[in-house]
Short mmCIF file of C-alpha atoms and ligand atoms in Angstrom, two decimals:
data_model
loop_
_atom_site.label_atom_id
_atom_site.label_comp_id
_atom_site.label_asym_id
_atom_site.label_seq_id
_atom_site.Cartn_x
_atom_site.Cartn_y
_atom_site.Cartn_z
CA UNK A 539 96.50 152.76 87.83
CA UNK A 540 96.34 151.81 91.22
CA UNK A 541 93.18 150.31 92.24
CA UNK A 542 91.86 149.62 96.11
CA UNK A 543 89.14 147.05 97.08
CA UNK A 544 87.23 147.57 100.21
CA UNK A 545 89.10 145.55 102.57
CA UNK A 546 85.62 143.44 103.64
CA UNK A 547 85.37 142.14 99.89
CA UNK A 548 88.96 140.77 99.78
CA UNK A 549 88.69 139.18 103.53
CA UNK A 550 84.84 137.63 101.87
CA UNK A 551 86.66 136.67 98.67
CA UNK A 552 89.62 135.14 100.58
CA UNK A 553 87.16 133.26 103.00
CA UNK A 554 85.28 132.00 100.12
CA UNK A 555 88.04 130.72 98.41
CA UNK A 556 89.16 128.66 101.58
CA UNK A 557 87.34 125.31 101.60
CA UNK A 558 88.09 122.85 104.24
CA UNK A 559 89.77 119.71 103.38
CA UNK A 560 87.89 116.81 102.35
CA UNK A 561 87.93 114.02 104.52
CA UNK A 562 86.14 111.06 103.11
CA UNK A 563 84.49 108.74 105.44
CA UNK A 564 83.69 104.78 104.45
CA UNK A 565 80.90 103.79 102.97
CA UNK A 566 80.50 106.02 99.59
CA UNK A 567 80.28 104.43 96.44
CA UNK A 568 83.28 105.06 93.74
CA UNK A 569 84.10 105.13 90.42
CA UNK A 570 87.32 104.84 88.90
CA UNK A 571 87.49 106.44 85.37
CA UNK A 572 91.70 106.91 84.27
CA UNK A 573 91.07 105.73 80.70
CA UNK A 574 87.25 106.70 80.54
CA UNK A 575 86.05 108.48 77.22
CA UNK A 576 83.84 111.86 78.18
CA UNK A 577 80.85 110.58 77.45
CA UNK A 578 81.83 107.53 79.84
CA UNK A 579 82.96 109.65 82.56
CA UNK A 580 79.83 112.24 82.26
CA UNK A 581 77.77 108.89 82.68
CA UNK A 582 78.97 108.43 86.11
CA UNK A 583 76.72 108.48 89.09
CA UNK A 584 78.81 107.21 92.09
CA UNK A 585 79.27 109.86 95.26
CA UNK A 586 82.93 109.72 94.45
CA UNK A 587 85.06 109.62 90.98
CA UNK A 588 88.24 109.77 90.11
CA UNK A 589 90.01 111.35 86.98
CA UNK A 590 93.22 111.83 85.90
CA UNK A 591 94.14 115.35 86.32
CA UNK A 592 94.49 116.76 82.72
CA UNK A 593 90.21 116.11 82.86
CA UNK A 594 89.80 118.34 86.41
CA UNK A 595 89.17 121.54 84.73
CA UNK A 596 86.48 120.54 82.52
CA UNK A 597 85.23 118.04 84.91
CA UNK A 598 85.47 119.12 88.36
CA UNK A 599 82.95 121.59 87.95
CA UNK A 600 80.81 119.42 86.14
CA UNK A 601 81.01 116.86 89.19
CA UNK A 602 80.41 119.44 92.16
CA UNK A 603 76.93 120.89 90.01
CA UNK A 604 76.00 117.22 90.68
CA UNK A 605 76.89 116.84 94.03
CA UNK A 606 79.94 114.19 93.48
CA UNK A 607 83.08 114.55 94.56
CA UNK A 608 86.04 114.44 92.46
CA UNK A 609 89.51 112.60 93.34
CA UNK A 610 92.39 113.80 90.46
CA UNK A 611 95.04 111.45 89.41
CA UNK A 612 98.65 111.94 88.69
CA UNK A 613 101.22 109.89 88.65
CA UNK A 614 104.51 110.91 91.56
CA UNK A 615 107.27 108.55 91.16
CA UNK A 616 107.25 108.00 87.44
CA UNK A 617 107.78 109.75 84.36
CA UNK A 618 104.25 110.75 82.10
CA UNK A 619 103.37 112.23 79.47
CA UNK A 620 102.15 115.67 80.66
CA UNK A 621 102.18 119.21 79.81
CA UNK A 622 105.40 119.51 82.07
CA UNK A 623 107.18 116.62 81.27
CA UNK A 624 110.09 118.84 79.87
CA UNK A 625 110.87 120.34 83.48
CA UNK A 626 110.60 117.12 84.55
CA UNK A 627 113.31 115.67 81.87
CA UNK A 628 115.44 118.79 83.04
CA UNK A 629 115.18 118.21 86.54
CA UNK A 630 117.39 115.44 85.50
CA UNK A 631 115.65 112.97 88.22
CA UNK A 632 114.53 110.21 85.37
CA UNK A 633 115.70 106.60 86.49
CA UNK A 634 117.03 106.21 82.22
CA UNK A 635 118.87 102.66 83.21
CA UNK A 636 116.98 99.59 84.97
CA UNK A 637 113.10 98.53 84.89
CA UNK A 638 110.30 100.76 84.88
CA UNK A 639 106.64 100.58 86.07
CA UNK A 640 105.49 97.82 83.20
CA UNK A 641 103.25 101.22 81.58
CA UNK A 642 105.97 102.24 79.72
CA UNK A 643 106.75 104.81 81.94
CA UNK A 644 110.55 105.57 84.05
CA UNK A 645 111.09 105.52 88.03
CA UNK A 646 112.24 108.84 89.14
CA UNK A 647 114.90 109.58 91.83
CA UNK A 648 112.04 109.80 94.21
CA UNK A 649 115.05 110.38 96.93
CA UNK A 650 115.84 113.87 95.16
CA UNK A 651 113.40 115.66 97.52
CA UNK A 652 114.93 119.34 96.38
CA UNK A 653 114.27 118.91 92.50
CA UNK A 654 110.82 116.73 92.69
CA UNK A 655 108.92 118.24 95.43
CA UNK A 656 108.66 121.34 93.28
CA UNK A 657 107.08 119.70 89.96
CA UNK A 658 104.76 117.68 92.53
CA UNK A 659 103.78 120.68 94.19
CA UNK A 660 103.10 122.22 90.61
CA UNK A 661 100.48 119.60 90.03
CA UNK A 662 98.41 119.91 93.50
CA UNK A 663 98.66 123.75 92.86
CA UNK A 664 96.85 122.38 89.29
CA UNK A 665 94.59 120.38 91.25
CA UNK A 666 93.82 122.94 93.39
CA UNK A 667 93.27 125.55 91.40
CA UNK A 668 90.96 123.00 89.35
CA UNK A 669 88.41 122.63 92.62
CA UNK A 670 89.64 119.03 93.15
CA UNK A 671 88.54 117.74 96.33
CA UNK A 672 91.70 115.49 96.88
CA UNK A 673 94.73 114.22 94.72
CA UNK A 674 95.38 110.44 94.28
CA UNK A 675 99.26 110.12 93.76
CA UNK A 676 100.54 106.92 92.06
CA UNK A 677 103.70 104.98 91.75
CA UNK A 678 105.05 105.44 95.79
CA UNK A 679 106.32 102.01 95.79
CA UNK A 680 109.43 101.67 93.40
CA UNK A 681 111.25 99.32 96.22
CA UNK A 682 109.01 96.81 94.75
CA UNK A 683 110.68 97.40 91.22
CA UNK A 684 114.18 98.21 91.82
CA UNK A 685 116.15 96.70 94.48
CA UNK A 686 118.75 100.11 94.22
CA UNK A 687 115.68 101.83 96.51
CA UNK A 688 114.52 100.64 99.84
CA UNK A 689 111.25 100.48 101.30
CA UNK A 690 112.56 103.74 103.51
CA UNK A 691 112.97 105.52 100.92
CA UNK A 692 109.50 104.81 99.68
CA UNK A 693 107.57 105.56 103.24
CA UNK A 694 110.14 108.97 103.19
CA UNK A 695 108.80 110.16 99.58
CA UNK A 696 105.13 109.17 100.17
CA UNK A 697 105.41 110.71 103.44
CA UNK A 698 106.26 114.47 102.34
CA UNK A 699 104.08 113.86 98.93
CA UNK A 700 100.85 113.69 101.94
CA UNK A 701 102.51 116.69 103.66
CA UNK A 702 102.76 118.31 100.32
CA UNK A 703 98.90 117.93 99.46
CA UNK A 704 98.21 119.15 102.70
CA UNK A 705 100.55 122.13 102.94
CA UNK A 706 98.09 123.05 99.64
CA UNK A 707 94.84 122.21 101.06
CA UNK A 708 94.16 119.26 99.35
CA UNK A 709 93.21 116.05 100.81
CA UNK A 710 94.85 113.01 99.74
CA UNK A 711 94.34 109.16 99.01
CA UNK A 712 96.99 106.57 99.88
CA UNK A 713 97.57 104.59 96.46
CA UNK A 714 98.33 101.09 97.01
CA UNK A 715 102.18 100.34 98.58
CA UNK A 716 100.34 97.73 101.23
CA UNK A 717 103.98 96.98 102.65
CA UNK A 718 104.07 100.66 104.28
CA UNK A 719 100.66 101.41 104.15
CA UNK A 720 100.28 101.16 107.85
CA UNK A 721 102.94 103.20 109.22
CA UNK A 722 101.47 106.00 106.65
CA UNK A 723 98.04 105.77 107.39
CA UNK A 724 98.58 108.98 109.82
CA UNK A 725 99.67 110.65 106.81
CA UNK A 726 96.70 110.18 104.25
CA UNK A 727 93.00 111.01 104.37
CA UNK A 728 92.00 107.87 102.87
CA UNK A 729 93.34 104.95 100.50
CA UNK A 730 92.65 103.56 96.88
CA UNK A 731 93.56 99.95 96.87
CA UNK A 732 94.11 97.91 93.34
CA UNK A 733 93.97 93.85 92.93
CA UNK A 734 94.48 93.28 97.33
CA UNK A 735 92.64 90.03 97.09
CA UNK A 736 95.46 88.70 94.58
CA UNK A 737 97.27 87.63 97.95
CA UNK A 738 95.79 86.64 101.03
CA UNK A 739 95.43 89.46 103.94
CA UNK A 740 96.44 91.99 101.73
CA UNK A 741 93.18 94.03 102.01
CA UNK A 742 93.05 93.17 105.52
CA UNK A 743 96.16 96.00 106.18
CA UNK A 744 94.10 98.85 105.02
CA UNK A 745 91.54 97.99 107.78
CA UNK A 746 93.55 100.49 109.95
CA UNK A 747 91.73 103.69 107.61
CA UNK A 748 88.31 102.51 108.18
CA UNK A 749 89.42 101.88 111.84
CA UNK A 750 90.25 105.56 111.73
CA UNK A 751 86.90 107.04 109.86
CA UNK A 752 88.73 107.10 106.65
CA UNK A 753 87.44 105.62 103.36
CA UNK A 754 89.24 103.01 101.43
CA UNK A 755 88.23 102.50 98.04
CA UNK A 756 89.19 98.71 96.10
CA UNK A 757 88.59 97.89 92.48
CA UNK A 758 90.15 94.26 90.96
CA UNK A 759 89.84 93.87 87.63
CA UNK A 760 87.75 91.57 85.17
CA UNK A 761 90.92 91.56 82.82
CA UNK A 762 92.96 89.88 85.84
CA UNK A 763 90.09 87.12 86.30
CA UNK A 764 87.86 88.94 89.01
CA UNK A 765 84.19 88.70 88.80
CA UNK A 766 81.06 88.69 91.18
CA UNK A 767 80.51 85.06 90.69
CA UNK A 768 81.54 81.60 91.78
CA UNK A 769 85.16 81.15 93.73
CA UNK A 770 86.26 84.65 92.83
CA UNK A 771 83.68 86.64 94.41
CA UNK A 772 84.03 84.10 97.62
CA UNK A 773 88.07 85.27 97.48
CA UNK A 774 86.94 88.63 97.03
CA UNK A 775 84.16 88.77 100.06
CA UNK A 776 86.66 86.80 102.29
CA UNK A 777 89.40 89.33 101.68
CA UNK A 778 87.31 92.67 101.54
CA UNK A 779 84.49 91.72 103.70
CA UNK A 780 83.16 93.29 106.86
CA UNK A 781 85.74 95.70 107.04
CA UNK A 782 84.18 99.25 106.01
CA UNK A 783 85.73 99.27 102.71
CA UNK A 784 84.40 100.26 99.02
CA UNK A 785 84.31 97.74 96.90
CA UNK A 786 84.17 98.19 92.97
CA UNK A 787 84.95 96.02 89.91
CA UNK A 788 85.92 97.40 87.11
CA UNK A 789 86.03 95.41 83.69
CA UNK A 790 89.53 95.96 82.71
CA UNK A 791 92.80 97.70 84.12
CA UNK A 792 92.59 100.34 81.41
CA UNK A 793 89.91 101.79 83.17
CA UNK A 794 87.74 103.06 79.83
CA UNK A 795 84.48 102.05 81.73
CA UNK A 796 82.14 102.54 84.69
CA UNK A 797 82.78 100.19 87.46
CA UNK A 798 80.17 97.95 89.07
CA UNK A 799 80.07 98.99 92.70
CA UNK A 800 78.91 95.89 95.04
CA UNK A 801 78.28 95.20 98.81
CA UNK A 802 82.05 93.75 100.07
CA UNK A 803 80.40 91.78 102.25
CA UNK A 804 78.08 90.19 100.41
CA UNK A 805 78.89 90.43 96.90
CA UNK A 806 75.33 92.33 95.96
CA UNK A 807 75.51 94.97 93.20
CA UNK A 808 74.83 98.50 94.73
CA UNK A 809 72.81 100.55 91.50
C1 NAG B 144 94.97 126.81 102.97
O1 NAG B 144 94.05 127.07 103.99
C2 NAG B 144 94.49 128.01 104.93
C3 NAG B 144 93.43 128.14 106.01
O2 NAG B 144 93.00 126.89 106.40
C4 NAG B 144 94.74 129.34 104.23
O3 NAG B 144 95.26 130.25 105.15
C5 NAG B 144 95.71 129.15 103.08
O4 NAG B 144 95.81 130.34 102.34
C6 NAG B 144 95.22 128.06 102.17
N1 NAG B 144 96.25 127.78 101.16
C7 NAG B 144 95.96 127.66 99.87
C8 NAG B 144 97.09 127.28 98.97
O5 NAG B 144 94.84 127.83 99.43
C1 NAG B 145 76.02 94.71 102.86
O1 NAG B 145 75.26 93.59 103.19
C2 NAG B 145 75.12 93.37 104.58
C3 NAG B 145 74.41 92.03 104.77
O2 NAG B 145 73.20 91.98 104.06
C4 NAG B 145 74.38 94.53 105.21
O3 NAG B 145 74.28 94.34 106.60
C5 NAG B 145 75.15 95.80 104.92
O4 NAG B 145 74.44 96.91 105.41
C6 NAG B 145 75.39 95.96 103.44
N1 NAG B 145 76.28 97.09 103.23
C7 NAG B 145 76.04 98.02 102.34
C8 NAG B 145 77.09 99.08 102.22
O5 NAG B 145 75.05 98.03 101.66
#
């Protein structure tokens, strides 16, 4: 049976289906939530969380009746343990000799643009479809792992990953790589930073986001010795200070609770 709708509801439907791409400006608080328990992550109050991916559809919605916005994880240049790890494993792009990310977890051949941009893609159409205002892709950096892939290679893959997440409407967060992260800060939307006060003007690089408008959340971890006391908050307000960012601390890298969001500047907790 054939079945016509009045052309003015499809061209309403379509236009309310088209949302304009987040673009997070600095100053918003944050909460990062990857290993976060439900009841953990429903706790959360910040403007801005992020979850991994697999939580979106349950969550996302959740977030938005609140009036927080929601930043979905996944992981681009390493194997995981996801509903489409198979494809991935046929794809035949899994690094099976040499080191891996330290999480147990394989490099892929993040050069093999034909056969990974697909299963990426797959995942922002997830996110997508999931209301996800922006995707946070991990693992760009393998150069810093294996000395078989260059630091070119890395900027090249991160590079079309941002184009990818735009092509599908979705905004998209820098993750880490500090050694490229200025030449790809035209790319991104915004950047999530881990552990930059571990060396000194790490931090300092992503300065060229807030420059630009765009927000760059930080989180060190309590597990790696950070805290909001003493000679380590001094390191972290000398590193992170005065520069626009967001600054959270989160108890441990596993990420299972809230995060303690504080002035960078000043090291004063922000409830
Ligand atoms: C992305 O947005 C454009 C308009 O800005 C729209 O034409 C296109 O259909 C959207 N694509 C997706 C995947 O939603
Ligand atoms: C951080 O503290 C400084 C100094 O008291 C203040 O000027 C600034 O507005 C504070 N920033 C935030 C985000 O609260």
């Amino acid at each position: 049976m054939k079945f016509f709708l009045p052309i003015t509801i499809i061209t309403s439907t379509l236009l309310a289906n088209v949302k304009a791409r987040w673009h997070p400006a600095p100053g918003l608080t944050w909460d990062y939530l990857l290993g976060a328990s439900n009841s953990v992550i429903e706790k959360s109050n910040q403007q801005v969380v992020t979850i991994d991916l697999e939580k979106a559809q349950t969550y996302v919605p959740y977030f938005h009746s609140r009036g927080q916005k929601v930043i979905c994880y996944f992981s681009g240049g390493t194997t995981e343990y996801r509903s489409d790890r198979t494809a991935y494993e046929k794809a035949n792009i899994v690094l099976k000799s040499g080191s891996g990310d330290g999480w147990g977890n394989q490099w892929l051949d993040i050069r093999n643009k034909a056969k990974l941009q697909p299963l990426i893609r797959n995942r922002m159409k997830r996110a997508y479809s999931y209301g996800c205002d922006a995707v946070e892709v991990d693992c760009l950096g393998i150069y810093n792992y294996r000395s078989d892939y260059t630091e070119e290679d890395s900027y090249v893959f991160a590079k079309w990953v941002a184009q990818t997440a735009h092509e599908e409407n979705l905004s998209i967060g820098l993750k880490n790589v500090a050694g490229i992260a200025k030449r790809l800060e035209p790319y991104f939307d915004f950047a999530i930073v881990e552990s930059c006060a571990a060396s000194p003007n790490v931090c300092n690089i992503y300065k060229v986001f807030s420059d630009n408008n765009k927000a760059v959340f930080m989180v060190h971890y309590g597990n790696l010795g950070y805290k909001l006391s003493g000679s380590s908050l001094n390191t972290l307000i000398k590193e992170q200070g005065g520069r626009g960012f967001t600054c959270i601390l989160n108890e441990h890298q596993y990420l299972q609770k809230n995060g303690i969001n504080y002035n960078c500047s000043t090291g004063a907790v922000i409830s």
